[in-house]
XYZ file of C-alpha atoms in Angstrom:
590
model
C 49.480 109.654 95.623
C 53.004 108.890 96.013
C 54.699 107.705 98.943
C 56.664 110.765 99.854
C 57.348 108.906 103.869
C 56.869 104.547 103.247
C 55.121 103.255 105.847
C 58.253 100.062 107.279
C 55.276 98.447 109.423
C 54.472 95.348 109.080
C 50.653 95.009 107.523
C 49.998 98.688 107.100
C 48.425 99.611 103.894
C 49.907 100.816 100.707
C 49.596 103.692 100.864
C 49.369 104.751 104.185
C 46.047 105.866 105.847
C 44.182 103.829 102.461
C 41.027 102.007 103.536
C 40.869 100.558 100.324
C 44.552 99.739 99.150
C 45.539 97.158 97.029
C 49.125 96.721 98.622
C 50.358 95.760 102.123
C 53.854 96.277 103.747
C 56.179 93.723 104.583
C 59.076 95.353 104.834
C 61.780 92.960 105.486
C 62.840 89.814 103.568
C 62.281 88.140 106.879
C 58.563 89.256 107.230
C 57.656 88.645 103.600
C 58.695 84.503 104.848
C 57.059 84.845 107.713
C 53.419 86.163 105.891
C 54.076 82.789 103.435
C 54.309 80.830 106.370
C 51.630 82.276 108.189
C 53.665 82.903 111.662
C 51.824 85.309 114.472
C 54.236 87.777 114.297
C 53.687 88.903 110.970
C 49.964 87.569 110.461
C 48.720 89.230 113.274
C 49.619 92.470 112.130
C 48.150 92.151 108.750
C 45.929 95.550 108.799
C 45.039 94.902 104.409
C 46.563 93.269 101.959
C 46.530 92.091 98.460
C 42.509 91.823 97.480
C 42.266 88.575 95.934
C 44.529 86.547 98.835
C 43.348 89.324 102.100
C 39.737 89.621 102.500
C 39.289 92.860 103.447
C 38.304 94.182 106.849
C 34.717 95.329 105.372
C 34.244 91.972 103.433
C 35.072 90.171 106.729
C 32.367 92.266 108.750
C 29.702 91.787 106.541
C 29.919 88.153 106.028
C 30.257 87.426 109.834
C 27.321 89.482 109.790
C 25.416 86.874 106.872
C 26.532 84.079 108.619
C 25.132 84.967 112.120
C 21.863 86.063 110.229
C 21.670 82.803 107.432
C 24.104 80.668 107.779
C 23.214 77.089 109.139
C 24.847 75.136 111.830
C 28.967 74.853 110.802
C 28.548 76.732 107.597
C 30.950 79.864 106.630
C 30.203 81.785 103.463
C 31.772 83.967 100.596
C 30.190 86.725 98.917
C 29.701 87.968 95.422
C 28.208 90.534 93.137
C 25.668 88.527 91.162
C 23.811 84.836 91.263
C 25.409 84.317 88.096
C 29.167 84.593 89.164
C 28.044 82.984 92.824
C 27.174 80.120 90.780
C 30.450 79.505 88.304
C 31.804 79.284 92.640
C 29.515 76.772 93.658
C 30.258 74.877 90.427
C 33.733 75.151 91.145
C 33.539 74.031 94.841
C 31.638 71.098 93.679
C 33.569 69.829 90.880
C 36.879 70.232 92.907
C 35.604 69.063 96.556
C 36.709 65.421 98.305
C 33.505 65.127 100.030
C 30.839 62.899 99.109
C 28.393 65.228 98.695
C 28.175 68.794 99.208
C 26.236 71.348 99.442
C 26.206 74.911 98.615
C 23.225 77.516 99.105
C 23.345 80.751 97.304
C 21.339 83.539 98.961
C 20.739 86.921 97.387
C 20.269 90.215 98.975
C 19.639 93.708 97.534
C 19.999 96.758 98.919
C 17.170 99.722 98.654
C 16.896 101.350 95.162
C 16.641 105.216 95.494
C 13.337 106.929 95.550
C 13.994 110.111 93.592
C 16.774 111.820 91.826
C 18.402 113.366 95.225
C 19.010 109.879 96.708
C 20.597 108.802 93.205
C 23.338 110.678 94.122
C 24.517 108.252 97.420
C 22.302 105.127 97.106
C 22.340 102.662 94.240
C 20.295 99.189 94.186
C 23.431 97.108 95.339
C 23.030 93.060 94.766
C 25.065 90.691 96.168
C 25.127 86.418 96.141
C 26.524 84.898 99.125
C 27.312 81.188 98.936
C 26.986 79.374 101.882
C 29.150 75.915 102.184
C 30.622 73.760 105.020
C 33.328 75.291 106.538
C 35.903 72.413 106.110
C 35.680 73.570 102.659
C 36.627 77.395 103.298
C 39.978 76.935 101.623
C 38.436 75.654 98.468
C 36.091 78.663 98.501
C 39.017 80.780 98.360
C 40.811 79.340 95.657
C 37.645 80.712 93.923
C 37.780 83.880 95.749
C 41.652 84.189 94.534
C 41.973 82.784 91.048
C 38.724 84.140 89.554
C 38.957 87.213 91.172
C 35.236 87.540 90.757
C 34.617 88.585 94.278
C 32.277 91.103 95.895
C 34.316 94.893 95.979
C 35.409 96.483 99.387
C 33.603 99.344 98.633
C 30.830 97.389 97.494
C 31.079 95.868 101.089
C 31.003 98.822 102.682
C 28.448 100.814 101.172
C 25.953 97.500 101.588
C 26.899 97.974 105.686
C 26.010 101.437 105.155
C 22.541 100.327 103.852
C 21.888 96.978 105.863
C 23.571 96.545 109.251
C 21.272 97.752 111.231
C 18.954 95.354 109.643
C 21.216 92.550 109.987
C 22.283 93.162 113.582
C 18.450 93.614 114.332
C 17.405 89.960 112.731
C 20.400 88.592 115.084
C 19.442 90.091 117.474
C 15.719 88.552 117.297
C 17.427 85.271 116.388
C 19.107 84.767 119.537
C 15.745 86.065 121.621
C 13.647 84.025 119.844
C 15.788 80.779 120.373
C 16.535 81.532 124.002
C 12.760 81.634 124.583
C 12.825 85.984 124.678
C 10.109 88.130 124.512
C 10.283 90.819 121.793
C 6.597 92.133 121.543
C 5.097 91.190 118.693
C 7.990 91.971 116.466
C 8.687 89.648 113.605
C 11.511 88.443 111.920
C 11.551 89.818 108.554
C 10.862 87.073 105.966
C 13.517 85.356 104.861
C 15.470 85.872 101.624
C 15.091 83.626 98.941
C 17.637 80.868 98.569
C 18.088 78.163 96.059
C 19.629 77.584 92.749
C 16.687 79.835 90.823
C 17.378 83.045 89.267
C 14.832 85.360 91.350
C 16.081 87.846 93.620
C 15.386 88.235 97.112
C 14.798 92.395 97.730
C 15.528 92.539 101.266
C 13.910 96.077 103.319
C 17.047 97.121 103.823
C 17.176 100.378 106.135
C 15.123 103.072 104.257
C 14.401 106.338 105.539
C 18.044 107.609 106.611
C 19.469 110.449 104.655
C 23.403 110.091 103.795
C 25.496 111.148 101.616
C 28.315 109.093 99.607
C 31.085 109.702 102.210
C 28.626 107.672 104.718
C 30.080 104.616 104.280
C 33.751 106.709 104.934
C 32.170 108.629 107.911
C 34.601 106.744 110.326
C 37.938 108.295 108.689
C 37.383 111.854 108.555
C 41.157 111.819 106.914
C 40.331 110.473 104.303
C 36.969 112.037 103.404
C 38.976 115.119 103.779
C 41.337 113.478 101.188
C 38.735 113.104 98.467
C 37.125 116.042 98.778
C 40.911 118.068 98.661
C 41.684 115.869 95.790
C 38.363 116.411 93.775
C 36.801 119.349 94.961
C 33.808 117.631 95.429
C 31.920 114.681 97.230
C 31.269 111.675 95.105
C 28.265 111.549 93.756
C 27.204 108.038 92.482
C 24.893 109.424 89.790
C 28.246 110.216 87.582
C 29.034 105.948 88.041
C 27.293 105.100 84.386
C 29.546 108.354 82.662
C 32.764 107.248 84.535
C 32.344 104.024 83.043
C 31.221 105.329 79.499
C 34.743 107.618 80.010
C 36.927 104.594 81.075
C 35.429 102.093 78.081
C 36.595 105.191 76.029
C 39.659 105.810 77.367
C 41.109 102.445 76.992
C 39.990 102.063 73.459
C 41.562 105.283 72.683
C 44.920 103.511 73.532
C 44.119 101.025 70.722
C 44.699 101.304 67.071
C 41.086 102.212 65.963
C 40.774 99.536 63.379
C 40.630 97.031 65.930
C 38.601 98.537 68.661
C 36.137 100.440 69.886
C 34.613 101.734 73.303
C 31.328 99.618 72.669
C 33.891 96.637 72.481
C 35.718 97.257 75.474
C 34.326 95.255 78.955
C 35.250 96.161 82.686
C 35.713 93.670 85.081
C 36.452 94.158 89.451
C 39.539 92.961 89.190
C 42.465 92.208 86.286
C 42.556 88.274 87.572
C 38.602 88.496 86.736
C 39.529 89.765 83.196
C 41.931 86.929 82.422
C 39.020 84.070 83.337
C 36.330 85.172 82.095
C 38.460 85.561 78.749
C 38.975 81.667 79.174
C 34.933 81.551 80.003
C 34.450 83.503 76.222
C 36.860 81.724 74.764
C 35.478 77.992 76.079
C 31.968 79.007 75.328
C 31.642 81.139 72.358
C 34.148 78.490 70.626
C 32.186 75.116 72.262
C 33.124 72.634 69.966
C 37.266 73.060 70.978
C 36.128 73.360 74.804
C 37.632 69.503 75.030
C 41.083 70.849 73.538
C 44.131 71.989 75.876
C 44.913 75.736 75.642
C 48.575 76.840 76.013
C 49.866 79.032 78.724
C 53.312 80.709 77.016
C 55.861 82.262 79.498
C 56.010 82.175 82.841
C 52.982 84.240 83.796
C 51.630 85.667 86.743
C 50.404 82.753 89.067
C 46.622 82.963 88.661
C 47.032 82.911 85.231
C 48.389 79.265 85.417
C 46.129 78.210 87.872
C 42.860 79.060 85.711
C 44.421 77.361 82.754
C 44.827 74.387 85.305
C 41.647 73.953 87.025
C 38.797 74.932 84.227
C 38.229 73.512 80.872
C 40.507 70.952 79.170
C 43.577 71.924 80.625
C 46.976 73.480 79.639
C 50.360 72.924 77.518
C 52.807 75.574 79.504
C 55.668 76.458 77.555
C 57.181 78.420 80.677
C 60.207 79.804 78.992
C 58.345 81.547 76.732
C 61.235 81.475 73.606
C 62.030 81.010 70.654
C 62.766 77.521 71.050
C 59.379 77.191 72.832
C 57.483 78.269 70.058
C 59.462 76.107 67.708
C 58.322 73.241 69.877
C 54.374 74.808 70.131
C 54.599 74.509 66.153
C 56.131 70.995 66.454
C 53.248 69.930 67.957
C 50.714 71.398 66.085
C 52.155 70.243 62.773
C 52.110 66.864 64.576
C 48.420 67.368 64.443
C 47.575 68.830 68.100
C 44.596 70.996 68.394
C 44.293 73.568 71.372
C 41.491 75.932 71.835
C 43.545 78.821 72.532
C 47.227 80.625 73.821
C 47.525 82.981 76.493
C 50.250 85.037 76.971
C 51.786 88.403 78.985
C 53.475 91.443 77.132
C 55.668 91.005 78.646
C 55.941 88.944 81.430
C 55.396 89.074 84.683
C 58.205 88.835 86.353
C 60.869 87.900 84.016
C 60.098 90.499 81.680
C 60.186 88.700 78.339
C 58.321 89.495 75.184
C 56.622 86.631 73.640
C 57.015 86.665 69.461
C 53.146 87.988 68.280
C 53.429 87.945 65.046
C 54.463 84.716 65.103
C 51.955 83.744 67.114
C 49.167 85.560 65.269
C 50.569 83.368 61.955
C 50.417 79.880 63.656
C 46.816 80.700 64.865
C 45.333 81.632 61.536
C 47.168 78.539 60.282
C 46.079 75.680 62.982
C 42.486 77.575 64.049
C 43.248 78.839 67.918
C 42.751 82.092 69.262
C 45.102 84.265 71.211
C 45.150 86.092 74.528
C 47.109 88.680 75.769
C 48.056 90.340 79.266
C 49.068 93.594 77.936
C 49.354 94.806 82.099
C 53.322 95.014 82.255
C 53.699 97.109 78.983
C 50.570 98.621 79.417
C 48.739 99.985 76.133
C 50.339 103.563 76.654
C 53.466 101.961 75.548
C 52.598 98.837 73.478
C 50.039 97.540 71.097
C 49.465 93.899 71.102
C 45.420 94.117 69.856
C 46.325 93.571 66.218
C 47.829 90.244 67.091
C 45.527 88.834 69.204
C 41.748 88.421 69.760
C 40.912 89.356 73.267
C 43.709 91.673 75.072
C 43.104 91.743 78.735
C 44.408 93.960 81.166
C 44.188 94.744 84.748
C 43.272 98.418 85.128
C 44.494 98.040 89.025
C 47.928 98.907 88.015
C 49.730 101.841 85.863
C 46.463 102.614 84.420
C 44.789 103.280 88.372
C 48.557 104.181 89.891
C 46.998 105.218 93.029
C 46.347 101.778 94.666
C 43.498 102.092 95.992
C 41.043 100.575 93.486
C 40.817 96.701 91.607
C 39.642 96.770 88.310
C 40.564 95.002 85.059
C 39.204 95.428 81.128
C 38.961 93.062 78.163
C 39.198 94.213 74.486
C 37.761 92.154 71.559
C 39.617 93.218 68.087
C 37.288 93.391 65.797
C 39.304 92.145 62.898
C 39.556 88.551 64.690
C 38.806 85.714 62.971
C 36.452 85.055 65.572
C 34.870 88.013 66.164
C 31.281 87.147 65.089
C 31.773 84.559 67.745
C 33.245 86.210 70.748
C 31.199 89.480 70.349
C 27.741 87.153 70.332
C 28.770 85.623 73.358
C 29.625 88.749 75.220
C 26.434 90.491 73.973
C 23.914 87.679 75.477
C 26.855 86.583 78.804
C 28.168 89.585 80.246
C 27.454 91.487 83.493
C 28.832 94.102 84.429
C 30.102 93.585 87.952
C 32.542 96.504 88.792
C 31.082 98.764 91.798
C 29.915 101.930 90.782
C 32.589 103.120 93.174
C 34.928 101.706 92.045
C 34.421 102.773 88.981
C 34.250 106.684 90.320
C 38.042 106.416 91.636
C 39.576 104.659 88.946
C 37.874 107.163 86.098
C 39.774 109.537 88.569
C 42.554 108.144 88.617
C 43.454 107.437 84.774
C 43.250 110.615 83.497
C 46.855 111.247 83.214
C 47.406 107.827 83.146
C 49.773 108.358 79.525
C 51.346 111.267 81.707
C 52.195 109.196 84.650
C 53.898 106.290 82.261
C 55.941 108.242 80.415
C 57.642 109.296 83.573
C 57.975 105.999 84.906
C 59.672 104.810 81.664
C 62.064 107.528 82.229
C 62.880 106.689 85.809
C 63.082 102.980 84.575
C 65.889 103.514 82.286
C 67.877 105.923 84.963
C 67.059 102.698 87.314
C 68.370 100.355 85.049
C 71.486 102.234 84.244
C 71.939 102.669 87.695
C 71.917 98.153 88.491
C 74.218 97.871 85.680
C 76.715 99.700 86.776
C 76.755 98.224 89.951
C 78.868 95.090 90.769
C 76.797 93.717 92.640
C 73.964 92.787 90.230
C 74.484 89.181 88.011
C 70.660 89.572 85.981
C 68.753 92.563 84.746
C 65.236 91.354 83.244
C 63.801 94.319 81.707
C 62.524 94.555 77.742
C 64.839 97.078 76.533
C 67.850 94.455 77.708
C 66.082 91.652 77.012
C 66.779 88.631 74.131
C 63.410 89.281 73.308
C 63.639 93.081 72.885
C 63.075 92.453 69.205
C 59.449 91.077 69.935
C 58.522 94.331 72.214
C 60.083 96.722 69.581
C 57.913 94.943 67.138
C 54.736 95.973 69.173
C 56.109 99.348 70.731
C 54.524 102.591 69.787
C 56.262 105.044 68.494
C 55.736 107.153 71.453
C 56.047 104.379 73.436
C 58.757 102.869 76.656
C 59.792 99.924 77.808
C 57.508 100.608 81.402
C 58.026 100.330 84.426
C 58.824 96.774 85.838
C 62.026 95.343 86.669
C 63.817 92.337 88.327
C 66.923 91.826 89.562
C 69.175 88.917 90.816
C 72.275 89.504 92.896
C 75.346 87.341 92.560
C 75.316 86.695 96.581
C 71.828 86.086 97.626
C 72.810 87.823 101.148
C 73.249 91.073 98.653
C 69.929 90.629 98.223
C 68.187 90.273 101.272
C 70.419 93.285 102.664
C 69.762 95.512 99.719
C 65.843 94.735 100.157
C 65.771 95.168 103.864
C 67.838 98.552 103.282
C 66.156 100.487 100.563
C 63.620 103.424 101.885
C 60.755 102.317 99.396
C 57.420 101.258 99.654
C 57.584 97.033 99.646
C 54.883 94.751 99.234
C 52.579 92.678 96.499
C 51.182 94.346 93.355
C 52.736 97.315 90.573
C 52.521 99.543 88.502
C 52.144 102.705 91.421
C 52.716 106.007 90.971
C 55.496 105.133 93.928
C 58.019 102.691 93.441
C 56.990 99.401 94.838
C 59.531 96.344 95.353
C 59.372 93.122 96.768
C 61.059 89.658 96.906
C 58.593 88.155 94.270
C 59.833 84.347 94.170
C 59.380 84.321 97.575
C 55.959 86.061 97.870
C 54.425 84.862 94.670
C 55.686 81.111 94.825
C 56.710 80.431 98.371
C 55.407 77.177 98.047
C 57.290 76.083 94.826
C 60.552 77.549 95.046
C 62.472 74.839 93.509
C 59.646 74.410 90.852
C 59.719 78.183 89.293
C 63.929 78.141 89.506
C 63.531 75.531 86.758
C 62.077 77.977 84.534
C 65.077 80.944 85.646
C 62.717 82.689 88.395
C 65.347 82.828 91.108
C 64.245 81.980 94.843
C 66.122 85.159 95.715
C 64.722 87.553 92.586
C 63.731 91.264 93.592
C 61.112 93.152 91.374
C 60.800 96.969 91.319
C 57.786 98.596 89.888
C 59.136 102.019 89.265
C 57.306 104.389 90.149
C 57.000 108.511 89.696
C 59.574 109.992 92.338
C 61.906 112.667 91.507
C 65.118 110.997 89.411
C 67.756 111.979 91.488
C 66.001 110.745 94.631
C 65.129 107.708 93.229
C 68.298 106.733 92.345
C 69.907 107.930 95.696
C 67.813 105.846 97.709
C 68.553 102.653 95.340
C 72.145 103.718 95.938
C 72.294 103.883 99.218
C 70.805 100.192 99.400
C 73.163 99.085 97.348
C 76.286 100.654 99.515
C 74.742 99.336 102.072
C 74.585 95.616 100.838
C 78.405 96.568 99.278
C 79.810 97.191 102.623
C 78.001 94.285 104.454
C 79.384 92.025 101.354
C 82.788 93.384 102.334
C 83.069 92.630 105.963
């Protein structure tokens, strides 16, 4: 699915005509400022957007839907995929609210199971928790929503419309009779769904009786059901969801060295951000007696990261630069007699591109007792393997390994060689649900099967991109691994077959170069990476709007551009980059 014509509208998806993309365009520097500071002109047009900050149009409609139906006086509400994650929100909310008291009600729904084989193939049992809260505390529901990234799918969304909404419009519809003193025969409102803090589920009627098939929930973009079926030849049929997951579990453990994993150790997750906590939910369970100890966060990592090393457990030593002298100062302290209960890291980072030393790393935590974590998303395991130095390698399956945008996922890999293995594996055994739509889990099986294909080109392009910036005077900083201090570190973990992927950043020596180059170049520009199209955005200003002056401390320019490099045709790659750059050249000039 590359961008062969970028959409240059403001909030249009990514790609074009997507209802379920993961990107959104802001195409200027000037709109990407205006989305962080939430002016009309920009925020009004906002069509999608990325998952875990834009609820989604079908997400929206469905819980405007629960909260006409449930919800009490002045109460909004958020939605998840099981009591069990609806409850690590209401935890949250409670721990980190400024009221008094609050309170949060978790109600849970279910859609009908199917009755025979035949309806196996479009309906599913679908569950779903919806936490209900004051609204004044909306924005601390969504720091759930965003760091945990534990929140109900799109799809998911839409294919419980498919199966309730005429249920749900019906009960509202009684509702407002029955309190404006209406007469509606003797119908009766259909009992209401269990809500509380137990563990039983509330099976809802649902809509039974209607025949569909799985493009039902699509029905409304013919376009795109015509897409699908081109694409695959076939409808989906959600009777294949528990062998596309089987195939995926499989396919990612295939990228590891076998000694340390297998497929029955391999976990999927709705979202990469979901993969990351509940790695810090094993790690500050299945290891209970260090859940009072600090972990460290080491290099400047994606945001989310951070935050869920901030705001659960003990809290969190960041080493931002992510160095050598950082890790001589990480050993400082722990030879001073500091405990943590574990380090996370990215391979390499996100976005300054720099390898973290793993071997070191995997030394210092078999000498002072911690395990290790690592975000293997910017490499990617086609090109690196980081399993043998760590205990849990997480990844979020949403980028390189999808491409196509248009589906969240993320995995988690125990090695089986850890010290803590016994551990981990025990607590993953008796804890873990598997929350990823069976959708979901349809496209993305899809969509990975030349995932190895599809990387190796973009490691090409990458290194005809990068020759390409430094050559040009315009440029003052590459980050990329292959040019890198750290290149060492990713050569160390590089497979054989392996590249340096697909990621890049860029500072310009005049930050005018910048915005003119970015505003210029006929690419696809918004939040996320790892497409099969190249993807590029101002990412100090997107990602950490808020902080600016904080991240420059740690070398993350206020004016740095990241490219995700994607699988267009070398020559036109580079002459598009080209002409942004003449273009910035001769503006420079005048």
């Amino acid at each position: 699915m590359q961008q062969t014509h970028p959409s240059q509208s403001i909030g249009a998806p990514i790609p074009n005509n997507t209802p379920h993309a993961v990107s959104v365009t802001l195409p200027t520097w000037e709109a990407t400022v205006g989305y962080e500071q939430g002016q009309d002109w920009v925020v009004k047009k906002m069509q999608s957007g990325y998952p875990r900050f834009f609820i989604h149009a079908k997400i929206k409609e469905l819980g405007e839907l629960l909260e006409k139906t449930y919800a009490r006086e002045g109460e909004k509400c958020m939605i998840y995929p099981t009591y069990k994650v609806a409850k690590r929100c209401r935890a949250f909310m409670k721990a980190k609210t400024q009221l008094p008291k609050l309170k949060v009600r978790i109600l849970q729904l279910s859609t009908p199971p199917p009755k025979n084989a035949e309806e196996a193939s479009f309906r599913v049992e679908a569950d779903i928790a919806v936490v209900f809260f004051p609204a004044s505390e909306f924005p601390l529901a969504k720091q759930y929503w965003q760091h945990a990234g534990e929140g109900i799918s799109s799809r998911e969304a839409e294919y419980f419309l498919s199966e309730m909404k005429e249920k749900l419009v019906n009960d509202i519809r009684y509702k407002k009779s029955h309190r404006n003193g209406g007469n509606m025969g003797s119908r009766k409102l259909s009992p209401h769904p269990y809500m509380g803090t137990g563990d039983r589920s509330a099976r809802s009627s649902g809509s039974s009786g209607r025949h569909s098939t799985i493009n039902k929930p699509l029905a409304s973009n013919p376009e795109f059901v015509s897409f699908i079926e081109e694409r695959f030849g076939r409808n989906l049929d959600l009777s294949f969801a528990r062998e596309a997951k089987r195939l995926l579990r499989e396919r990612i453990a295939g990228q590891e060295l076998a000694e340390y994993a297998s497929s029955d150790l391999v976990y999927m997750f709705p979202t990469g951000m979901a993969s990351i906590f509940n790695a810090h939910e094993l790690v500050l369970h299945a290891l209970s007696e260090k859940k009072d100890l600090k972990s460290v966060c080491f290099g400047f990592p994606y945001v989310d990261t951070l935050n869920i090393l901030k705001k659960w457990g003990a809290g969190v030593h960041f080493y931002g630069f992510g160095d050598d002298e950082s890790l001589d100062q990480l050993e400082k302290l722990l030879k001073a007699g500091e405990r943590i209960l574990a380090l996370f890291c990215e391979c390499p980072s996100n976005p300054m591109l720099t390898t973290p030393d793993l071997k070191r790393i995997h030394v210092l935590a078999a000498t002072y007792d911690f395990a290790v974590v690592v975000d293997d998303t910017v490499g990617n395991p086609s090109n690196i393997a980081a399993l043998p130095y760590a205990d849990v390698v997480v990844s979020s399956l949403t980028k390189v390994f999808s491409g196509d945008s248009n589906v969240m996922a993320g995995s988690m890999v125990l090695n089986k060689q850890s010290q803590y293995f016994g551990r981990l594996k025990k607590y993953m055994d008796e804890e873990y649900e598997d929350c990823f739509w069976v959708q979901d889990a349809i496209f993305l099986e899809r969509n990975s099967r030349d995932f190895v294909r599809r990387s190796e080109v973009m490691n090409r392009n990458a290194l005809a991109v990068l020759k390409l910036f430094q050559d040009s005077p315009l440029i003052d900083k590459i980050f990329y691994p292959s040019v890198s201090k750290s290149k060492k570190y990713y050569d160390a973990v590089k497979k054989p077959s392996g590249g340096y992927a697909g990621l890049m950043s860029v500072i310009f020596k005049d930050p005018t170069d910048a915005v003119c180059f970015f505003n210029t170049v006929r690419l696809s520009k918004g939040p996320s990476l790892g497409t099969n199209f190249t993807l590029v955005c101002p990412y100090a200003i997107l990602a950490h709007y808020q902080e600016l002056d904080e991240v420059q401390k740690w070398g993350v320019d206020r004016n740095l551009v990241r490219l995700s490099i994607g699988m267009e045709p070398e020559d036109e790659l580079i002459s598009i980059l080209q002409e942004a750059l003449d273009c910035a050249q001769e503006q420079h000039e005048i």
